[in-house]
mmCIF file with all atom_site columns, C-alpha atoms in Angstrom:
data_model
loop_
_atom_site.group_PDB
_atom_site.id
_atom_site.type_symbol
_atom_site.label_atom_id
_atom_site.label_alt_id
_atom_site.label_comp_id
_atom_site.label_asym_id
_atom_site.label_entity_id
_atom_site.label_seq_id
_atom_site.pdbx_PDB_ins_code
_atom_site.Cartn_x
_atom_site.Cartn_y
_atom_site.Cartn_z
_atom_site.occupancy
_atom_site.B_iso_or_equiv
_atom_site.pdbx_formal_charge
_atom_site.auth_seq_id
_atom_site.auth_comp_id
_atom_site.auth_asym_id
_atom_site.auth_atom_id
_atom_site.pdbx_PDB_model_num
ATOM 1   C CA . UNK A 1 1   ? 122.863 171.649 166.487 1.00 0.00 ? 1   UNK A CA 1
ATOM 2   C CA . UNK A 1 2   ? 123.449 175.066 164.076 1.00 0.00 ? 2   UNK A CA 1
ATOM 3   C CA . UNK A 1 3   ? 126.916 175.210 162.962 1.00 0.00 ? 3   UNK A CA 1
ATOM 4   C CA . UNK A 1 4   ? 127.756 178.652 161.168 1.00 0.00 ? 4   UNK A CA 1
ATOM 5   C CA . UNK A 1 5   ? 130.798 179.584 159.665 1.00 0.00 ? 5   UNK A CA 1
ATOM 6   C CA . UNK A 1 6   ? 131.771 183.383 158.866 1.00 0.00 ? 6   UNK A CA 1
ATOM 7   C CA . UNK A 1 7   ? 134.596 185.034 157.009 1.00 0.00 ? 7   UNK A CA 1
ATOM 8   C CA . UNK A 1 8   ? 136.495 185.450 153.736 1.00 0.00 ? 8   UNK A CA 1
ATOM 9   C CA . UNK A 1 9   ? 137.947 183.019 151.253 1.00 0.00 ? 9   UNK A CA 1
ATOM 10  C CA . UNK A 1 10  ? 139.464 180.574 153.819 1.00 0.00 ? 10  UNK A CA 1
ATOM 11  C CA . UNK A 1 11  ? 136.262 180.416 155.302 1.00 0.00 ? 11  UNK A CA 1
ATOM 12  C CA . UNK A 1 12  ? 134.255 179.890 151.973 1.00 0.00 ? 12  UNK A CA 1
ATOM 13  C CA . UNK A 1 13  ? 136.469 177.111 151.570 1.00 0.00 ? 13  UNK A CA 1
ATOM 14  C CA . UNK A 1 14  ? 138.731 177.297 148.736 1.00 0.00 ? 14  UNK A CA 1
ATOM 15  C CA . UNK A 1 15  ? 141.223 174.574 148.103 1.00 0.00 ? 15  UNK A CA 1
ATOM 16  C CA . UNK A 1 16  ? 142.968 172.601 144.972 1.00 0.00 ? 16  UNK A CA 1
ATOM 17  C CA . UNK A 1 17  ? 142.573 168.972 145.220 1.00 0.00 ? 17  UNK A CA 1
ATOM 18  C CA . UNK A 1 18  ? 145.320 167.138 146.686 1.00 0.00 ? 18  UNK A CA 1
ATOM 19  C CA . UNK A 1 19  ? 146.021 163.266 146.208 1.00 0.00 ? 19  UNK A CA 1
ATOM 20  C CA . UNK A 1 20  ? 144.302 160.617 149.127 1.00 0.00 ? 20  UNK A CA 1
ATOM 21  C CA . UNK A 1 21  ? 142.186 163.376 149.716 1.00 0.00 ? 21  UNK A CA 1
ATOM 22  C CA . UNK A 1 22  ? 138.681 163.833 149.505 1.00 0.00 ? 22  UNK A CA 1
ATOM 23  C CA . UNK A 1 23  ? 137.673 167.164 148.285 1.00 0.00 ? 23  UNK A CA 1
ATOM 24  C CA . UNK A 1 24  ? 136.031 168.392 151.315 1.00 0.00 ? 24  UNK A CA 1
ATOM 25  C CA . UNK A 1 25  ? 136.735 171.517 153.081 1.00 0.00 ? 25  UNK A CA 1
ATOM 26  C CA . UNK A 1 26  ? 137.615 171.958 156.562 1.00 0.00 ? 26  UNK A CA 1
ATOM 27  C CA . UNK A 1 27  ? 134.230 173.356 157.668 1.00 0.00 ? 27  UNK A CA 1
ATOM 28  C CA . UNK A 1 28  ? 132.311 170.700 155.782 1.00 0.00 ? 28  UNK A CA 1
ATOM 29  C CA . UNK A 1 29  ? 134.198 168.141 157.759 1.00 0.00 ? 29  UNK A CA 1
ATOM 30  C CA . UNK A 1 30  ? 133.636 169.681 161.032 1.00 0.00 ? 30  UNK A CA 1
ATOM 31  C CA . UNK A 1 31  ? 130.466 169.677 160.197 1.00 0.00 ? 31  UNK A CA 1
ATOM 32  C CA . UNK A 1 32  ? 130.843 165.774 159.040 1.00 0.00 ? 32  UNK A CA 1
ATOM 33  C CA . UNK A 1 33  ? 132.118 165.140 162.800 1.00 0.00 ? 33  UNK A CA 1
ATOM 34  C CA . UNK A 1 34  ? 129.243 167.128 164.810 1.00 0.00 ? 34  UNK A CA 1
ATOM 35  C CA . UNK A 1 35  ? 126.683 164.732 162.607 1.00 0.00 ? 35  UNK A CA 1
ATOM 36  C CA . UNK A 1 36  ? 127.875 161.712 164.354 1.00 0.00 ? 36  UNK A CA 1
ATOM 37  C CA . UNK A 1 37  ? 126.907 162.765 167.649 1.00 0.00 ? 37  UNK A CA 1
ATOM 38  C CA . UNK A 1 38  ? 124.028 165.464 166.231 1.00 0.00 ? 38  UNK A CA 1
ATOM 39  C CA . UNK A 1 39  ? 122.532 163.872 162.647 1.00 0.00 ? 39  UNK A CA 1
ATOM 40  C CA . UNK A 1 40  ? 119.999 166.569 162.372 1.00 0.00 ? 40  UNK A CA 1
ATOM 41  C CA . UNK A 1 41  ? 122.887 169.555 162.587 1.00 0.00 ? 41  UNK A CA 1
ATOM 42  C CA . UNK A 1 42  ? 122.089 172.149 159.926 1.00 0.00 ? 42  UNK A CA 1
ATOM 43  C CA . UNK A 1 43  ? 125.265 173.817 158.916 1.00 0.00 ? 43  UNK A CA 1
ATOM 44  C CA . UNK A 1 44  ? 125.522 177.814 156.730 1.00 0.00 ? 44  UNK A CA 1
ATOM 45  C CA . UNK A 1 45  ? 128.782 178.815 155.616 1.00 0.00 ? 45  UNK A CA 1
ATOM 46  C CA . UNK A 1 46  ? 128.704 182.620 154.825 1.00 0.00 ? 46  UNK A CA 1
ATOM 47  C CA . UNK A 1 47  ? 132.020 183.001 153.942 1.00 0.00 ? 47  UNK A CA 1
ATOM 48  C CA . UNK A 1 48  ? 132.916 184.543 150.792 1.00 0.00 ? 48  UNK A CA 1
ATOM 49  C CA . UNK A 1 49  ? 136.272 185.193 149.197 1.00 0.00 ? 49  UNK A CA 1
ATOM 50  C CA . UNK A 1 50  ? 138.668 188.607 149.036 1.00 0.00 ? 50  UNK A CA 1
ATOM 51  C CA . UNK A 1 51  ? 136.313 190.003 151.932 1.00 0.00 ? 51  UNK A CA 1
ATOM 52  C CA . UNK A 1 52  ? 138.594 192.226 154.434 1.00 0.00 ? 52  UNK A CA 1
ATOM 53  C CA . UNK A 1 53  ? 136.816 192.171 158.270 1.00 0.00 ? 53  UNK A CA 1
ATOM 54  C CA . UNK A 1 54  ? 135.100 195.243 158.254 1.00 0.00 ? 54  UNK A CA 1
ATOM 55  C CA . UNK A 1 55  ? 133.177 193.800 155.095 1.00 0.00 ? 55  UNK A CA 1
ATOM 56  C CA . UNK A 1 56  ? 132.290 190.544 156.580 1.00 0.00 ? 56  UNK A CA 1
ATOM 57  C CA . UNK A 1 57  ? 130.778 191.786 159.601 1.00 0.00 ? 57  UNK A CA 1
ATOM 58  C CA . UNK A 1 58  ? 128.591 194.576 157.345 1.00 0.00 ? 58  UNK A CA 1
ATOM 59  C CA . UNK A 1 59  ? 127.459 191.435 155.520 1.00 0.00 ? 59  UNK A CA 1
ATOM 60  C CA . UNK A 1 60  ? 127.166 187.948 157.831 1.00 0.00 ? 60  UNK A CA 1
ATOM 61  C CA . UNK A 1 61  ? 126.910 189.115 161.058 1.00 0.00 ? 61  UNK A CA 1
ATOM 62  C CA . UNK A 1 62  ? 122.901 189.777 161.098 1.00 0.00 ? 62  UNK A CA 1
ATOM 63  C CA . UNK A 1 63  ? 122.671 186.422 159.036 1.00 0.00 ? 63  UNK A CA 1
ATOM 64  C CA . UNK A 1 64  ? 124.357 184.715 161.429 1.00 0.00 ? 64  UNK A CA 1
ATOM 65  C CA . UNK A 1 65  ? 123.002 186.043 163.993 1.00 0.00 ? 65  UNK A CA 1
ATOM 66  C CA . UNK A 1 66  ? 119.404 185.340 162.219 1.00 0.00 ? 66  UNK A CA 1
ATOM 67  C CA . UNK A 1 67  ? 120.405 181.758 161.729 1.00 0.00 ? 67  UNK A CA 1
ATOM 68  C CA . UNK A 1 68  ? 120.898 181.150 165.507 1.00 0.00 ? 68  UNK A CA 1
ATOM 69  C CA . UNK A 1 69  ? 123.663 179.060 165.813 1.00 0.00 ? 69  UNK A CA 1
ATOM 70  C CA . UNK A 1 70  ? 125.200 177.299 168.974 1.00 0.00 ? 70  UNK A CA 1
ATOM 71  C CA . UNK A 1 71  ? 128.966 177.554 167.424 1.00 0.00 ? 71  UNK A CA 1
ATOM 72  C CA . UNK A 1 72  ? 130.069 179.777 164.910 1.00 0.00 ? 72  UNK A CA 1
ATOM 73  C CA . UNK A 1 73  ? 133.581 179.792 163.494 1.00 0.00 ? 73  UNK A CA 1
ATOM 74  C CA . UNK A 1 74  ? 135.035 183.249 162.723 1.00 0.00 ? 74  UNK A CA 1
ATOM 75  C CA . UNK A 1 75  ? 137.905 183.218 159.754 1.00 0.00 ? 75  UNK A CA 1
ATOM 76  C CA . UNK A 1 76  ? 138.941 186.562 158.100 1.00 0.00 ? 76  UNK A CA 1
ATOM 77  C CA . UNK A 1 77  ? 141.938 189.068 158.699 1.00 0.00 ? 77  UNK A CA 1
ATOM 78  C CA . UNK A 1 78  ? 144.009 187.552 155.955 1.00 0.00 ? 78  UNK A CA 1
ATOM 79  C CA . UNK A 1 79  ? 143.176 189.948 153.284 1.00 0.00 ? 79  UNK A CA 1
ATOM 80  C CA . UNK A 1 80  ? 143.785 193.083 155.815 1.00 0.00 ? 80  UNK A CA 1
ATOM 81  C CA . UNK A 1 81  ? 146.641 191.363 156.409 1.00 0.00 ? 81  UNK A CA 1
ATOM 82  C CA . UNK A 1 82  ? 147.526 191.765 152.968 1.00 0.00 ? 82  UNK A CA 1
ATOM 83  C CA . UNK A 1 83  ? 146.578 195.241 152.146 1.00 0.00 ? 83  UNK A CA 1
ATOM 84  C CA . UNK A 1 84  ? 149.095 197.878 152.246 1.00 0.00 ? 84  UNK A CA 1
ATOM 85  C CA . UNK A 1 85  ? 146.613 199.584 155.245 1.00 0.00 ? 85  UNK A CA 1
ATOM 86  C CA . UNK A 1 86  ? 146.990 196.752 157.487 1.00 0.00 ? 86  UNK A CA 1
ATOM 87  C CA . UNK A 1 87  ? 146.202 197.486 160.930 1.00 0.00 ? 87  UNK A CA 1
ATOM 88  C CA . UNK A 1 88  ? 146.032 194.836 163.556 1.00 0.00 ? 88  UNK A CA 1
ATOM 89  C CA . UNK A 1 89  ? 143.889 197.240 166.200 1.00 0.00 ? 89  UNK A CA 1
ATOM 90  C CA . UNK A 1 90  ? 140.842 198.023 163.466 1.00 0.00 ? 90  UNK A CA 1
ATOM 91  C CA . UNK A 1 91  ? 140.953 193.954 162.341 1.00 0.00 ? 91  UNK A CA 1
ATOM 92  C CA . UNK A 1 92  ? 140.710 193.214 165.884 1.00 0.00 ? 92  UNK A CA 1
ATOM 93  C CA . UNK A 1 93  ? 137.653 195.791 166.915 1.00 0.00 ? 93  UNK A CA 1
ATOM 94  C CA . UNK A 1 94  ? 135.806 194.287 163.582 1.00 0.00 ? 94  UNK A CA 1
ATOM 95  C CA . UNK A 1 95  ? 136.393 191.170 164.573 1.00 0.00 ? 95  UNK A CA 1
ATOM 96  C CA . UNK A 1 96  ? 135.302 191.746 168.687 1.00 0.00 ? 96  UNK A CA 1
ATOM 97  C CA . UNK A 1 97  ? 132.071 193.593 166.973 1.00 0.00 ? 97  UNK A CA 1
ATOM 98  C CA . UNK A 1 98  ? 130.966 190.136 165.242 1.00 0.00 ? 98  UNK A CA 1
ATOM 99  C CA . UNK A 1 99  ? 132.561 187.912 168.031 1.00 0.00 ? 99  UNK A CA 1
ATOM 100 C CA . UNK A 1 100 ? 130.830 189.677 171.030 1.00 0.00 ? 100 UNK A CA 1
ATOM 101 C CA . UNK A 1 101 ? 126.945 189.836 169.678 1.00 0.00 ? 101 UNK A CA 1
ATOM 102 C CA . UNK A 1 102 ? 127.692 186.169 168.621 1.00 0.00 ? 102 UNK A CA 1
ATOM 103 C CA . UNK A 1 103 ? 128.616 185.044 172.189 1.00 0.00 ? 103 UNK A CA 1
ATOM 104 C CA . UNK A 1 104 ? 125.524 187.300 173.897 1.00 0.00 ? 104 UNK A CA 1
ATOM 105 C CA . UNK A 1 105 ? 123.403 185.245 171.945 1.00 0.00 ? 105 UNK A CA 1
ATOM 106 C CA . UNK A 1 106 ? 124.552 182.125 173.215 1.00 0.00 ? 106 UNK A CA 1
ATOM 107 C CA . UNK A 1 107 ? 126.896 180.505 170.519 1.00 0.00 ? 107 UNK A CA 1
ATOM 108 C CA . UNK A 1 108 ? 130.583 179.249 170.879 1.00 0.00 ? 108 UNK A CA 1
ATOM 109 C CA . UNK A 1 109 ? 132.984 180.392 168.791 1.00 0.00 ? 109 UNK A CA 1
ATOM 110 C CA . UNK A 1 110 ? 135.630 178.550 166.814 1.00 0.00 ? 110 UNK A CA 1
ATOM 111 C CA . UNK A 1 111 ? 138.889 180.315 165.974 1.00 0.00 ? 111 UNK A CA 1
ATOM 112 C CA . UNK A 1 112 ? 141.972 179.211 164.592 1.00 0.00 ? 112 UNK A CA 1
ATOM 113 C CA . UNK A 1 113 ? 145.405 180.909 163.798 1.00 0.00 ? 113 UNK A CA 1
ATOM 114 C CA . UNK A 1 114 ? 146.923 180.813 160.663 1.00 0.00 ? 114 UNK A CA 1
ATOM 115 C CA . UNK A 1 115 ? 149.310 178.248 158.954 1.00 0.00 ? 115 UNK A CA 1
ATOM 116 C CA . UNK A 1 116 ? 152.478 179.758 158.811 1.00 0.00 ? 116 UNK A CA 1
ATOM 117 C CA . UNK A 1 117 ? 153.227 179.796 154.870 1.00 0.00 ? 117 UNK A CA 1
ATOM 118 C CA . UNK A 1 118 ? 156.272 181.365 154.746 1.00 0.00 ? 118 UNK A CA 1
ATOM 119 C CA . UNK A 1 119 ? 157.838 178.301 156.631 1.00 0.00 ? 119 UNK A CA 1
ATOM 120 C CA . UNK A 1 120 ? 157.084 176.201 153.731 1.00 0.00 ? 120 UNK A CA 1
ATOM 121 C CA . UNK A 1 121 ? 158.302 178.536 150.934 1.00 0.00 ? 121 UNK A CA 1
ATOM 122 C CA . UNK A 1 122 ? 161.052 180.750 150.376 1.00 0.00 ? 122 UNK A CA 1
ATOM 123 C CA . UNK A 1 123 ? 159.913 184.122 150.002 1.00 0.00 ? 123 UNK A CA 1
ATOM 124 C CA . UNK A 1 124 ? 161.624 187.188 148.477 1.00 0.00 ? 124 UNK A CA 1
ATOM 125 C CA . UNK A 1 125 ? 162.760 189.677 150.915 1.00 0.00 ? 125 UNK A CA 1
ATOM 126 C CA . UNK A 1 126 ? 161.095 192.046 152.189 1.00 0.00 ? 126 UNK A CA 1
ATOM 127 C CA . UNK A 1 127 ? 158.204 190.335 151.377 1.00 0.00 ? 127 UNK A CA 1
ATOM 128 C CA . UNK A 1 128 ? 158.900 187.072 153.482 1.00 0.00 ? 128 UNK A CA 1
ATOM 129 C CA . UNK A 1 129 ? 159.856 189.030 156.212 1.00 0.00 ? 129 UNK A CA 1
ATOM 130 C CA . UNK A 1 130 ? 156.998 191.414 156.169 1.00 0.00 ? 130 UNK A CA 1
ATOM 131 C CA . UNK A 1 131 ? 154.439 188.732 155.791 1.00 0.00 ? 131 UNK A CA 1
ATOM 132 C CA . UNK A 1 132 ? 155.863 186.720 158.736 1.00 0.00 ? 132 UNK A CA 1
ATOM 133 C CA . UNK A 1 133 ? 155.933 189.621 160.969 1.00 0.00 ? 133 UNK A CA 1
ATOM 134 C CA . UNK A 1 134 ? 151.809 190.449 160.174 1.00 0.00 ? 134 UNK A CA 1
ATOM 135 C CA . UNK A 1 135 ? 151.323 186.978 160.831 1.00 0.00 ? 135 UNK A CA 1
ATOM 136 C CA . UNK A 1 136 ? 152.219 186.985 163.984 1.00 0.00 ? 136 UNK A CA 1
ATOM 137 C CA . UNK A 1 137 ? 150.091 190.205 164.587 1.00 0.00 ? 137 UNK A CA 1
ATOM 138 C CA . UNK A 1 138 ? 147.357 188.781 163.259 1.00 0.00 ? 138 UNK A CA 1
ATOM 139 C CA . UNK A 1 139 ? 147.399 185.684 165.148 1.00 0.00 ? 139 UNK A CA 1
ATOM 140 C CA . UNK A 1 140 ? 148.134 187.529 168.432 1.00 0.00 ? 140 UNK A CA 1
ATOM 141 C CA . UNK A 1 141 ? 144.775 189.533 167.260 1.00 0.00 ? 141 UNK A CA 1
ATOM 142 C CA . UNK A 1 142 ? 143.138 185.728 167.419 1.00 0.00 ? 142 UNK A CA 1
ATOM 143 C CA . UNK A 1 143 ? 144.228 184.436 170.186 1.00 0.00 ? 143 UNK A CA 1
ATOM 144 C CA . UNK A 1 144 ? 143.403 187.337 172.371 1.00 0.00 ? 144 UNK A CA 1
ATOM 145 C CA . UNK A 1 145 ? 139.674 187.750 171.044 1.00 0.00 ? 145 UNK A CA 1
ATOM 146 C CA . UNK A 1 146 ? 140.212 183.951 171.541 1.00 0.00 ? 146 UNK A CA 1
ATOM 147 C CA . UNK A 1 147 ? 140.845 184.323 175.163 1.00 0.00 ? 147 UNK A CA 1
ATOM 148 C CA . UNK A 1 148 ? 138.294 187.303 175.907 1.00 0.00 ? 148 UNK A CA 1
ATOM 149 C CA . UNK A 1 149 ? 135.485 185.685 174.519 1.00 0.00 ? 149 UNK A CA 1
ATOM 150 C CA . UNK A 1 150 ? 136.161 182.064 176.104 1.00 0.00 ? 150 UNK A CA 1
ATOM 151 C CA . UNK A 1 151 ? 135.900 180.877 172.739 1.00 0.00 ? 151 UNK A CA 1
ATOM 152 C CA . UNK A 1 152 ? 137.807 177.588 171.101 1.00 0.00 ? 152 UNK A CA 1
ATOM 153 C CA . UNK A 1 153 ? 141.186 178.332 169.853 1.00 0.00 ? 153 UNK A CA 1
ATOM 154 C CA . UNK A 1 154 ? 142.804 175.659 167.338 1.00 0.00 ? 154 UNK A CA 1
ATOM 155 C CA . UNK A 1 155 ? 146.358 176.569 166.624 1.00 0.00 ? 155 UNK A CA 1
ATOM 156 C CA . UNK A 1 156 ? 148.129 176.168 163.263 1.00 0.00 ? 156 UNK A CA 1
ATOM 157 C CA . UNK A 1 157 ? 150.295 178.892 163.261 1.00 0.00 ? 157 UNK A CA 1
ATOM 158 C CA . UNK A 1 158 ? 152.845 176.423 165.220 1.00 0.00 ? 158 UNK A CA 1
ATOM 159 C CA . UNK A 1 159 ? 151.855 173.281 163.622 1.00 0.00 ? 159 UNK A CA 1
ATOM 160 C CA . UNK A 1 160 ? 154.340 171.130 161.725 1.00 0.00 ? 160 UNK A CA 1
ATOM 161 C CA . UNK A 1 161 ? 152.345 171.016 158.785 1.00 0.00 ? 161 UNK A CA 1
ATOM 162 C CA . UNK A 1 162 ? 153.059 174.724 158.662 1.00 0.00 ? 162 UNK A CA 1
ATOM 163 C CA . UNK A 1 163 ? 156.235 173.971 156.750 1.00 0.00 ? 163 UNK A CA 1
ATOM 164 C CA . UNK A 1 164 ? 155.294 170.998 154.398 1.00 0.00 ? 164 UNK A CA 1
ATOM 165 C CA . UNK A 1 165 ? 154.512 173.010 150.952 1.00 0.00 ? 165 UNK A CA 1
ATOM 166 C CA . UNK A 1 166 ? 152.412 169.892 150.283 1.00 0.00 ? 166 UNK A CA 1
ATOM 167 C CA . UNK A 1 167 ? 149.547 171.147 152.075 1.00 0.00 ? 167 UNK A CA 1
ATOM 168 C CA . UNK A 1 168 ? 149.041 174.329 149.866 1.00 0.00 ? 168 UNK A CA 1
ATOM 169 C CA . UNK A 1 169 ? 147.210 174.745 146.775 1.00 0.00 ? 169 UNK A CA 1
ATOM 170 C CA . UNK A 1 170 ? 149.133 176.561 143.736 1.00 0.00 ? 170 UNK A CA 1
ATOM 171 C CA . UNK A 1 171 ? 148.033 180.105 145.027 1.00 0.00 ? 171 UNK A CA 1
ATOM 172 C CA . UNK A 1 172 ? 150.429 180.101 147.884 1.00 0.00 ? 172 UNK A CA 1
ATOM 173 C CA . UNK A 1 173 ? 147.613 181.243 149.826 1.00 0.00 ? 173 UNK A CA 1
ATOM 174 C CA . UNK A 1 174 ? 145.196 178.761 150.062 1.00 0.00 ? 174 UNK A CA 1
ATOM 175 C CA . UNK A 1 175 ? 145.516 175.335 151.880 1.00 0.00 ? 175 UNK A CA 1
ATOM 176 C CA . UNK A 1 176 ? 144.830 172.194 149.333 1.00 0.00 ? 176 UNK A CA 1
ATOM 177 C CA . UNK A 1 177 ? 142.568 169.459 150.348 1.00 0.00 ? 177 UNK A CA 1
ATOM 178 C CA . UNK A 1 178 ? 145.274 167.907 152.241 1.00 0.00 ? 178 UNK A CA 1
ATOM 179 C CA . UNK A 1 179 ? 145.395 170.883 154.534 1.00 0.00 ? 179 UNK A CA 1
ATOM 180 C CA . UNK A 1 180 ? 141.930 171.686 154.577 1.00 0.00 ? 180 UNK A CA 1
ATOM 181 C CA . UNK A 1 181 ? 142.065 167.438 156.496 1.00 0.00 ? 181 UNK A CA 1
ATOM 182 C CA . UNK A 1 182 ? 144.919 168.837 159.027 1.00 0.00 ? 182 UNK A CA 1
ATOM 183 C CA . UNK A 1 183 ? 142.630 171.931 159.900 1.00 0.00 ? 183 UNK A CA 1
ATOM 184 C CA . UNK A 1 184 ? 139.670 170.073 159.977 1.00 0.00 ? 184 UNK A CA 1
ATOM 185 C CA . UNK A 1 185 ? 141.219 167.437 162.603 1.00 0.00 ? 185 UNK A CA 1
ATOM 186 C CA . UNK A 1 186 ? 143.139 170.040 164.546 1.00 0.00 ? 186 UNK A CA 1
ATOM 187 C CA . UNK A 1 187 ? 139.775 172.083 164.915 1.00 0.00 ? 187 UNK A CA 1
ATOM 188 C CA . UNK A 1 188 ? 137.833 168.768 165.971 1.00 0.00 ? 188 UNK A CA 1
ATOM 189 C CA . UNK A 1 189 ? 140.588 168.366 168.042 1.00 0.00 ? 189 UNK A CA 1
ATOM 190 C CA . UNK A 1 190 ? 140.220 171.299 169.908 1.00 0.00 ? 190 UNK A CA 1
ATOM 191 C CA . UNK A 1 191 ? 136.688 171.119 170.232 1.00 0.00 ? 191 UNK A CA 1
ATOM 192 C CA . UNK A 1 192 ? 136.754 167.720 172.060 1.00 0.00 ? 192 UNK A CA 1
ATOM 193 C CA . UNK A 1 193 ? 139.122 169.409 174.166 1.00 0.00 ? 193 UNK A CA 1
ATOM 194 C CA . UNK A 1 194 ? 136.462 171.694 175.268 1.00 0.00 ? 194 UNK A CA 1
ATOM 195 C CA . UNK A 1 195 ? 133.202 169.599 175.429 1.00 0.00 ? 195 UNK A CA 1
ATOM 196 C CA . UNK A 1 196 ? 135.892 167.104 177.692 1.00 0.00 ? 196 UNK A CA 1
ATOM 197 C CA . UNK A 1 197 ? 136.150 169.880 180.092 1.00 0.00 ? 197 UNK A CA 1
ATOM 198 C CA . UNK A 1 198 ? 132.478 170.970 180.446 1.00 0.00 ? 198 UNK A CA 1
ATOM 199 C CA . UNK A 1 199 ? 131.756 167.544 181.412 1.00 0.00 ? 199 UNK A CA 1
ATOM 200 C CA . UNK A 1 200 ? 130.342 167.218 185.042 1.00 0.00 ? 200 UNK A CA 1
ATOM 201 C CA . UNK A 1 201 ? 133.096 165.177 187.055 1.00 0.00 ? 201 UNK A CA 1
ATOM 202 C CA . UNK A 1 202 ? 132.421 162.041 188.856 1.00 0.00 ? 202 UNK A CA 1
#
């Protein structure tokens, strides 16, 4: 019923248009989906762009938690990733430190790995190399908070889509609107997955 999403610029929502697509963002059609089954979901996005971890915790964790959701979706690393200070183990205990207080009060939690950019564009070396190689650190960062908090995982960083430059705005870091529909679905995706398997049996 209280859908909150945390995190930097990917979770803000930034995108370019992208032709046959609506210009919605991947959280706002998430949030489209729950409303079928829940019309009175309320739905804050916190996320705000060029935030590293450490800085979105210090600033949306307590309004998160003051919001009192029942899923929350976690997005940020990507600008760590970037920085020339990058280190996987302090992204991941920033990350734990919003995840775990989250979870304690009662919410599931939504993560997703990273598209794979460098798949759809050729990169200069080092740089291509060196990006693909955080990338993977980063996304083994996500799935194991993933996996000790129980939460949802969506993957992307495997997805075919990963190497069609068609789903990235002009940026190259940012999906388009066309992307922001493949990580909405694969996120709806994966929550089905789990509400399929709390289910009582017959």
């Amino acid at each position: 019923k209280r859908f909150a999403v945390v995190g930097d610029s990917v979770a803000e929502g930034l995108g370019e248009p992208a032709d046959g697509y609506e210009s919605r963002d991947w959280h706002s059609r998430i949030a489209r989906a729950l409303r079928r089954e829940r019309p009175e979901l309320e739905h804050l996005n916190l996320g705000t762009r060029y935030l590293r971890a450490g800085e979105v915790r210090e600033q949306q964790l307590e309004p998160a938690l003051d919001f009192e959701p029942d899923l929350v979706s976690i997005v940020c690393g990507g600008n760590d990733m970037l920085a020339e200070d990058f280190d996987p183990a302090a992204v991941r205990a920033e990350i734990d430190a919003m995840a775990t207080p989250l979870r304690e009060s009662g919410a599931e939690l939504l993560f997703c790995t990273m598209f794979a950019i460098f798949r759809a564009i050729e990169m200069q070396e080092p740089y291509g190399s060196r990006l693909a190689a955080r990338q993977h650190e980063l996304n083994e960062v996500i799935r194991d908070l993933a996996g000790g908090h129980d939460a949802v995982l969506a993957e992307f960083f495997d997805h075919p889509a990963s190497a069609d430059p068609g789903i990235y705005s002009s940026d190259l870091m940012h999906c388009n609107m066309r992307g922001h529909a493949i990580a909405a679905s694969g996120a709806i995706e994966a929550l089905g997955a789990r509400l399929r398997s709390s289910e009582p049996q017959a």
